[in-house]
Short mmCIF file of C-alpha atoms and ligand atoms in Angstrom, two decimals:
data_model
loop_
_atom_site.label_atom_id
_atom_site.label_comp_id
_atom_site.label_asym_id
_atom_site.label_seq_id
_atom_site.Cartn_x
_atom_site.Cartn_y
_atom_site.Cartn_z
CA VAL A 29 18.59 23.54 3.91
CA ILE A 30 21.06 22.00 1.23
CA ALA A 31 19.60 19.05 -0.55
CA ARG A 32 21.44 15.89 0.21
CA GLU A 33 22.31 13.33 -2.30
CA PRO A 34 19.98 10.22 -2.31
CA GLY A 35 23.04 7.94 -2.76
CA GLU A 36 24.67 9.41 0.38
CA LEU A 37 21.42 9.38 2.38
CA LEU A 38 20.84 5.65 1.51
CA VAL A 39 24.28 4.79 2.87
CA GLU A 40 23.51 6.65 6.08
CA ALA A 41 20.13 4.96 6.32
CA ARG A 42 21.66 1.69 5.72
CA ALA A 43 23.98 2.30 8.67
CA GLY A 44 20.89 3.02 10.91
CA SER A 45 20.18 6.60 10.41
CA ARG A 46 16.29 7.18 10.73
CA GLY A 47 16.91 10.85 9.84
CA ALA A 48 18.41 9.76 6.52
CA LEU A 49 15.55 7.28 5.89
CA ALA A 50 12.95 9.88 6.65
CA ARG A 51 14.60 12.25 4.13
CA LEU A 52 14.60 9.59 1.55
CA LEU A 53 10.84 9.14 2.09
CA THR A 54 10.17 12.84 1.98
CA TYR A 55 11.96 12.86 -1.38
CA VAL A 56 9.62 9.98 -2.70
CA GLU A 57 6.57 11.86 -1.48
CA SER A 58 7.50 15.12 -2.95
CA GLY A 59 8.43 14.18 -6.50
CA GLY A 60 10.79 15.91 -8.82
CA GLU A 61 14.41 14.87 -9.40
CA SER A 62 15.24 13.73 -5.94
CA GLN A 63 12.33 11.30 -6.23
CA ARG A 64 13.50 9.95 -9.38
CA ALA A 65 17.02 9.39 -8.19
CA THR A 66 15.75 7.86 -5.03
CA ALA A 67 13.46 5.53 -7.00
CA ALA A 68 16.38 4.60 -9.40
CA LEU A 69 18.63 3.64 -6.51
CA SER A 70 16.02 1.68 -4.53
CA TYR A 71 14.70 -0.18 -7.49
CA ALA A 72 18.04 -1.88 -7.83
CA ALA A 73 17.98 -3.34 -4.18
CA PRO A 74 16.01 -6.41 -3.13
CA ALA A 75 12.37 -5.48 -2.48
CA PRO A 76 11.20 -6.20 1.08
CA TYR A 77 8.21 -8.58 1.67
CA VAL A 78 5.25 -6.31 2.00
CA VAL A 79 2.06 -6.97 3.92
CA GLY A 80 -1.04 -4.78 3.04
CA ILE A 81 -3.61 -4.28 5.64
CA THR A 82 -6.91 -2.74 4.42
CA GLY A 83 -10.69 -2.64 5.36
CA ALA A 84 -13.33 -0.23 6.33
CA PRO A 85 -12.56 2.74 8.66
CA GLY A 86 -12.37 1.87 12.29
CA GLY A 87 -12.09 -1.92 11.96
CA GLY A 88 -9.06 -2.27 13.98
CA LYS A 89 -6.27 -2.06 11.26
CA SER A 90 -3.85 0.03 13.28
CA THR A 91 -4.37 -2.04 16.46
CA LEU A 92 -3.93 -5.08 14.56
CA THR A 93 -0.87 -3.88 12.81
CA ASP A 94 0.67 -3.00 16.26
CA GLN A 95 0.16 -6.63 17.32
CA LEU A 96 1.48 -7.93 14.07
CA ILE A 97 4.70 -5.89 14.39
CA GLY A 98 5.35 -7.61 17.74
CA GLU A 99 4.60 -10.93 16.17
CA ALA A 100 6.66 -10.56 13.10
CA LEU A 101 9.73 -9.64 15.37
CA THR A 102 9.63 -13.07 16.78
CA ARG A 103 9.66 -14.76 13.25
CA SER A 104 12.11 -15.32 10.43
CA LEU A 105 11.94 -15.08 6.65
CA ASP A 106 14.25 -17.37 4.50
CA GLY A 107 16.05 -18.41 7.50
CA SER A 108 16.97 -15.09 8.78
CA ALA A 109 15.37 -13.46 11.79
CA ILE A 110 12.97 -10.54 11.04
CA ASP A 111 15.12 -8.00 13.00
CA GLU A 112 13.38 -4.82 11.72
CA VAL A 113 9.87 -3.95 10.63
CA GLY A 114 8.73 -0.87 8.51
CA VAL A 115 5.22 0.45 8.60
CA LEU A 116 3.48 2.79 6.21
CA CYS A 117 0.14 4.42 7.17
CA VAL A 118 -1.50 5.71 4.11
CA ASP A 119 -4.75 7.77 4.44
CA PRO A 120 -5.48 9.18 1.05
CA SER A 121 -8.53 11.03 2.38
CA SER A 122 -6.41 13.46 4.32
CA PRO A 123 -3.29 13.98 2.10
CA PHE A 124 -2.20 17.25 4.08
CA THR A 125 -3.87 17.49 7.29
CA GLY A 126 -2.53 14.30 8.58
CA GLY A 127 -5.64 13.72 10.65
CA ALA A 128 -4.97 10.01 10.87
CA ILE A 129 -1.31 10.48 11.66
CA LEU A 130 -1.73 11.20 15.23
CA GLY A 131 -4.19 8.37 15.69
CA ASP A 132 -1.91 5.83 13.97
CA ARG A 133 0.99 6.86 16.19
CA ILE A 134 -1.13 6.48 19.28
CA ARG A 135 -2.48 3.26 18.19
CA MET A 136 0.90 1.73 17.45
CA GLN A 137 2.29 3.08 20.69
CA ALA A 138 3.45 -0.42 21.76
CA HIS A 139 6.19 -0.12 19.29
CA ALA A 140 6.75 3.79 19.24
CA THR A 141 10.17 3.68 20.90
CA ASP A 142 11.38 0.26 19.52
CA THR A 143 14.40 1.05 17.42
CA ARG A 144 13.62 -1.99 15.29
CA VAL A 145 10.33 -0.54 14.07
CA TYR A 146 10.02 2.32 11.81
CA ILE A 147 6.57 3.89 11.34
CA ARG A 148 5.71 6.44 8.85
CA SER A 149 2.52 8.22 7.57
CA MET A 150 2.46 8.83 3.83
CA ALA A 151 1.13 11.81 2.21
CA THR A 152 1.02 12.66 -1.52
CA ARG A 153 2.55 16.10 -1.72
CA GLY A 154 4.17 16.35 -5.25
CA HIS A 155 4.61 12.76 -6.56
CA LEU A 156 3.32 12.76 -10.04
CA GLY A 157 1.32 9.46 -9.64
CA GLY A 158 0.06 10.28 -6.11
CA LEU A 159 -0.25 7.58 -3.54
CA SER A 160 -0.43 4.66 -6.07
CA LEU A 161 3.27 5.38 -7.13
CA ALA A 162 4.62 6.93 -4.07
CA VAL A 163 3.71 3.97 -1.91
CA PRO A 164 5.55 1.33 -3.96
CA ASP A 165 8.40 3.77 -4.26
CA ALA A 166 8.54 4.16 -0.55
CA LEU A 167 8.31 0.19 0.15
CA ARG A 168 11.28 -0.13 -2.14
CA VAL A 169 13.20 2.48 -0.11
CA LEU A 170 12.53 0.47 3.00
CA GLY A 171 13.79 -2.60 1.19
CA ALA A 172 16.92 -0.90 -0.01
CA VAL A 173 17.71 0.16 3.58
CA GLY A 174 17.28 -3.40 4.74
CA PHE A 175 13.96 -4.03 6.17
CA PRO A 176 12.96 -7.45 5.43
CA LEU A 177 9.23 -6.91 6.08
CA SER A 178 7.03 -4.00 5.84
CA PHE A 179 3.38 -3.32 6.54
CA VAL A 180 1.35 -0.78 4.73
CA GLU A 181 -2.08 0.10 6.18
CA THR A 182 -4.73 1.84 4.04
CA VAL A 183 -8.36 2.60 4.47
CA GLY A 184 -10.19 0.39 1.92
CA VAL A 185 -12.86 2.63 0.61
CA GLY A 186 -12.00 3.43 -2.88
CA GLN A 187 -10.19 2.19 -6.05
CA LEU A 188 -7.03 3.93 -5.18
CA GLU A 189 -6.91 2.51 -1.59
CA VAL A 190 -7.55 -0.90 -3.07
CA GLU A 191 -4.80 -0.51 -5.48
CA VAL A 192 -2.32 0.56 -2.78
CA ALA A 193 -3.14 -2.39 -0.67
CA SER A 194 -3.14 -4.79 -3.42
CA SER A 195 0.48 -3.67 -4.45
CA ALA A 196 1.54 -5.54 -1.41
CA ASP A 197 2.68 -9.26 -1.72
CA THR A 198 0.13 -10.33 0.85
CA THR A 199 -3.10 -8.38 1.28
CA ILE A 200 -5.12 -8.79 4.49
CA VAL A 201 -8.70 -7.63 4.58
CA VAL A 202 -10.10 -6.68 7.89
CA VAL A 203 -13.93 -6.79 8.50
CA THR A 204 -15.71 -6.69 11.81
CA PRO A 205 -18.69 -8.86 12.81
CA GLY A 206 -22.12 -7.34 12.01
CA TRP A 207 -24.73 -7.42 9.43
CA GLY A 208 -23.46 -6.30 6.13
CA ASP A 209 -19.73 -5.77 6.79
CA ALA A 210 -18.82 -8.57 4.31
CA MET A 211 -21.11 -7.16 1.75
CA GLN A 212 -19.38 -3.71 2.17
CA ALA A 213 -16.05 -5.38 1.57
CA ASN A 214 -17.38 -7.04 -1.41
CA LYS A 215 -18.73 -3.91 -2.76
CA ALA A 216 -15.46 -2.05 -2.33
CA GLY A 217 -13.80 -4.78 -4.38
CA LEU A 218 -11.76 -5.86 -1.37
CA LEU A 219 -12.80 -9.54 -1.90
CA GLU A 220 -10.69 -9.79 -5.12
CA VAL A 221 -7.71 -8.43 -3.53
CA ALA A 222 -7.82 -10.38 -0.37
CA ASP A 223 -5.17 -13.03 0.28
CA VAL A 224 -6.23 -13.36 4.00
CA PHE A 225 -9.46 -12.31 5.62
CA VAL A 226 -9.50 -11.31 9.27
CA VAL A 227 -12.65 -10.92 11.26
CA ASN A 228 -11.35 -8.62 13.77
CA LYS A 229 -13.28 -7.56 16.95
CA ALA A 230 -14.23 -11.19 17.31
CA ASP A 231 -15.10 -10.23 20.97
CA ARG A 232 -18.25 -9.20 19.53
CA ALA A 233 -21.47 -10.92 18.51
CA GLY A 234 -21.91 -12.01 14.86
CA VAL A 235 -18.57 -13.41 14.16
CA ALA A 236 -20.09 -16.81 12.71
CA GLU A 237 -22.48 -15.02 10.42
CA THR A 238 -19.57 -12.75 9.11
CA ARG A 239 -17.45 -15.81 8.34
CA ARG A 240 -20.31 -17.55 6.65
CA ASP A 241 -20.98 -14.54 4.54
CA LEU A 242 -17.37 -14.12 3.56
CA ALA A 243 -17.04 -17.92 2.81
CA GLN A 244 -20.25 -17.86 0.52
CA MET A 245 -18.83 -14.84 -1.32
CA LEU A 246 -15.60 -16.59 -1.80
CA ASP A 247 -17.52 -19.66 -3.29
CA LEU A 248 -19.29 -17.39 -5.76
CA GLY A 249 -15.86 -16.10 -6.86
CA GLY A 250 -15.07 -19.35 -8.50
CA ASP A 251 -11.84 -21.28 -8.40
CA ARG A 252 -8.69 -19.84 -7.23
CA GLN A 253 -5.21 -21.23 -6.72
CA TRP A 254 -5.24 -19.77 -3.28
CA ARG A 255 -8.25 -19.79 -1.27
CA PRO A 256 -7.89 -16.95 1.25
CA PRO A 257 -8.31 -18.21 4.80
CA ILE A 258 -10.77 -16.56 7.17
CA LEU A 259 -9.41 -15.88 10.63
CA ASP A 260 -10.63 -14.38 13.82
CA THR A 261 -8.75 -11.72 15.91
CA VAL A 262 -9.21 -9.54 18.89
CA ALA A 263 -6.56 -6.97 18.05
CA THR A 264 -6.92 -5.24 21.48
CA THR A 265 -5.76 -8.46 23.27
CA GLY A 266 -3.83 -10.14 20.54
CA ASP A 267 -5.99 -13.03 20.33
CA GLY A 268 -5.46 -14.78 17.02
CA VAL A 269 -2.50 -12.73 15.98
CA GLU A 270 -0.15 -15.70 16.03
CA LYS A 271 -2.30 -17.71 13.63
CA LEU A 272 -2.71 -14.66 11.50
CA MET A 273 1.04 -14.34 11.25
CA ASP A 274 1.16 -18.04 10.21
CA ALA A 275 -1.36 -17.50 7.53
CA ILE A 276 0.52 -14.49 6.28
CA LEU A 277 3.78 -16.41 5.98
CA GLN A 278 1.95 -19.48 4.35
CA HIS A 279 0.69 -17.02 1.72
CA ARG A 280 4.10 -15.71 1.35
CA ASN A 281 5.55 -19.23 0.66
CA PHE A 282 2.73 -19.61 -1.84
CA VAL A 283 3.60 -16.58 -3.85
CA ASP A 284 7.33 -17.16 -3.50
CA GLY A 285 6.84 -20.41 -5.54
CA ARG A 286 5.34 -18.25 -8.28
CA SER A 287 7.67 -15.32 -7.72
CA HIS A 288 8.46 -14.87 -11.50
CA ASP A 289 4.77 -14.50 -12.56
CA THR A 290 4.03 -12.39 -9.60
CA ARG A 291 6.91 -9.91 -10.22
CA ARG A 292 6.01 -9.69 -13.80
CA ALA A 293 2.46 -8.77 -13.12
CA LYS A 294 3.50 -6.31 -10.45
CA ALA A 295 5.93 -4.77 -12.77
CA ARG A 296 3.38 -4.64 -15.58
CA ALA A 297 0.92 -2.84 -13.40
CA GLU A 298 3.37 -0.37 -11.93
CA LEU A 299 4.76 0.46 -15.39
CA GLU A 300 1.24 1.22 -16.66
CA ARG A 301 0.59 3.42 -13.66
CA VAL A 302 3.88 5.31 -14.19
CA LEU A 303 3.05 5.69 -18.05
CA ALA A 304 -0.51 6.99 -17.17
CA ALA A 305 1.03 9.43 -14.67
CA MET A 306 3.59 10.84 -17.16
CA LEU A 307 0.99 11.24 -19.92
CA ARG A 308 -1.17 13.04 -17.47
CA GLU A 309 1.62 15.44 -16.57
CA ARG A 310 2.23 16.01 -20.28
CA VAL A 311 -1.47 16.88 -20.68
CA GLY A 312 -0.89 19.58 -18.12
CA VAL A 313 2.04 20.95 -20.08
CA ILE A 314 0.09 20.86 -23.43
CA ALA A 315 -2.89 22.39 -21.94
CA ASP A 316 -1.01 25.56 -21.09
CA GLY A 317 0.26 28.10 -23.45
CA ALA A 318 -0.21 30.11 -26.49
CA ALA A 319 -0.84 27.04 -28.89
CA TYR A 320 -3.48 25.74 -26.54
CA GLU A 321 -5.11 29.28 -26.12
CA ALA A 322 -5.20 29.50 -30.06
CA GLN A 323 -7.17 26.21 -30.14
CA VAL A 324 -9.50 27.37 -27.57
CA ASP A 325 -10.13 30.50 -29.56
CA ALA A 326 -10.63 28.37 -32.73
CA LEU A 327 -13.13 26.26 -30.79
CA VAL A 328 -15.14 29.31 -29.38
CA ALA A 329 -15.06 30.74 -33.09
CA GLY A 330 -16.41 27.36 -34.30
CA THR A 331 -13.56 26.79 -36.81
CA THR A 332 -12.44 23.64 -35.38
CA ASP A 333 -13.76 20.85 -33.16
CA PRO A 334 -12.34 19.47 -29.85
CA TYR A 335 -11.08 16.30 -31.58
CA GLN A 336 -9.34 18.05 -34.37
CA ALA A 337 -7.95 20.63 -31.80
CA ALA A 338 -6.62 17.99 -29.48
CA GLU A 339 -5.10 15.95 -32.40
CA SER A 340 -3.30 19.09 -33.63
CA LEU A 341 -2.08 19.83 -30.12
CA ILE A 342 -0.57 16.37 -29.59
CA GLY A 343 0.99 16.62 -33.21
CA LEU A 344 -1.22 13.99 -34.67
CA ALA A 345 -2.89 16.21 -37.17
N1 GTP B 29 -13.75 -4.51 21.04
C1 GTP B 29 -12.70 -4.46 20.19
N2 GTP B 29 -12.29 -3.20 19.87
C2 GTP B 29 -11.27 -3.17 18.91
C3 GTP B 29 -10.61 -4.24 18.54
N3 GTP B 29 -9.47 -3.87 17.67
C4 GTP B 29 -9.58 -2.46 17.63
N4 GTP B 29 -10.59 -2.02 18.49
C5 GTP B 29 -10.90 -0.72 18.84
O1 GTP B 29 -11.50 -0.12 17.57
C6 GTP B 29 -11.06 1.19 17.37
C7 GTP B 29 -10.49 1.44 16.09
O2 GTP B 29 -9.16 0.77 15.97
P1 GTP B 29 -8.15 1.31 15.01
O3 GTP B 29 -7.09 0.34 15.23
O4 GTP B 29 -7.92 2.73 15.01
O5 GTP B 29 -8.88 0.92 13.63
P2 GTP B 29 -8.40 1.37 12.06
O6 GTP B 29 -9.09 0.34 11.26
O7 GTP B 29 -7.00 1.50 12.03
O8 GTP B 29 -8.93 2.80 11.92
P3 GTP B 29 -8.92 3.86 10.71
O9 GTP B 29 -7.33 3.80 10.47
O10 GTP B 29 -9.19 5.11 11.18
O11 GTP B 29 -9.63 3.30 9.53
C8 GTP B 29 -10.27 1.57 18.63
O12 GTP B 29 -10.87 2.14 19.59
C9 GTP B 29 -9.72 0.32 18.99
O13 GTP B 29 -9.44 0.15 20.38
C10 GTP B 29 -11.05 -5.67 18.88
O14 GTP B 29 -10.54 -6.63 18.41
N5 GTP B 29 -12.11 -5.69 19.79
MG1 MG B 30 -5.78 2.99 11.33
#
């Protein structure tokens, strides 16, 4: 297979080729030169509005996303109809097996054949920064191709997942009724990144208690300029989805009014992640080769210490 130019692929993807779009996203996942070229191209294009959906495993995120796709396609942004929706499904716990991929496809089946909807599962493969960099890159590709709105679903269980979700413009945290679910969300750091709370599976008992727990935890969090609303949904029937979409778009208007600050904060966080990833990559290069082995020998012989050895390897000594 001959590698295609990202620029050429972008033109084709803008003209509607899903194959070209898929190839660009594979470049983004795989890292290397094609990824860099793709990132440079898409960074210049307008970013899409991104809605992150996170929460504990099995809370109904994919089912809810499926409903939100349908709802979004009836709405507009800045006066233009939302005519296309992109969806990234991220499961950091299974980067290669794609265990979640099949499930997500099944759960978003309502839109599996809709040409206005593009659903893609993301894996890490070779990207130097892993998912925390590959996902923002991929979202920008979707923006460059012309998607006005994209969803990104991640399971909110760890720091990385929270980071991925919170790189969205609006982050929805999904909890389910039941003792301790809100506490769990708090423990996972989800409370801090939530712009909108959803108590999904509201057809089950315990909704009021869960809402109350969330509200109390929000009260403890102190003053915020935006108080995250707490909404109920039944993703399997679509109950509450219209109101949820209203809340999402209200939050979008809120951040839009602060777009300069928000963009600066996001750019700052992303630049720091890229820097960290590049330095980590350099560590890999330095920690490999004759000079490194010589320092290891010196350490074993007791003629240096790890700090001195490291300094001399980075050229500080
Ligand atoms: N009773 C009820 N079941 C629901 C609701 N929403 C989703 N489910 C069911 O909950 C199960 C999990 O739904 P998913 O949408 O796959 O949940 P998820 O959060 O995407 O799961 P992971 O991606 O594996 O973390 C499925 O069997 C859904 O049919 C709801 O509102 N009420
Ligand atoms: Mg899911």
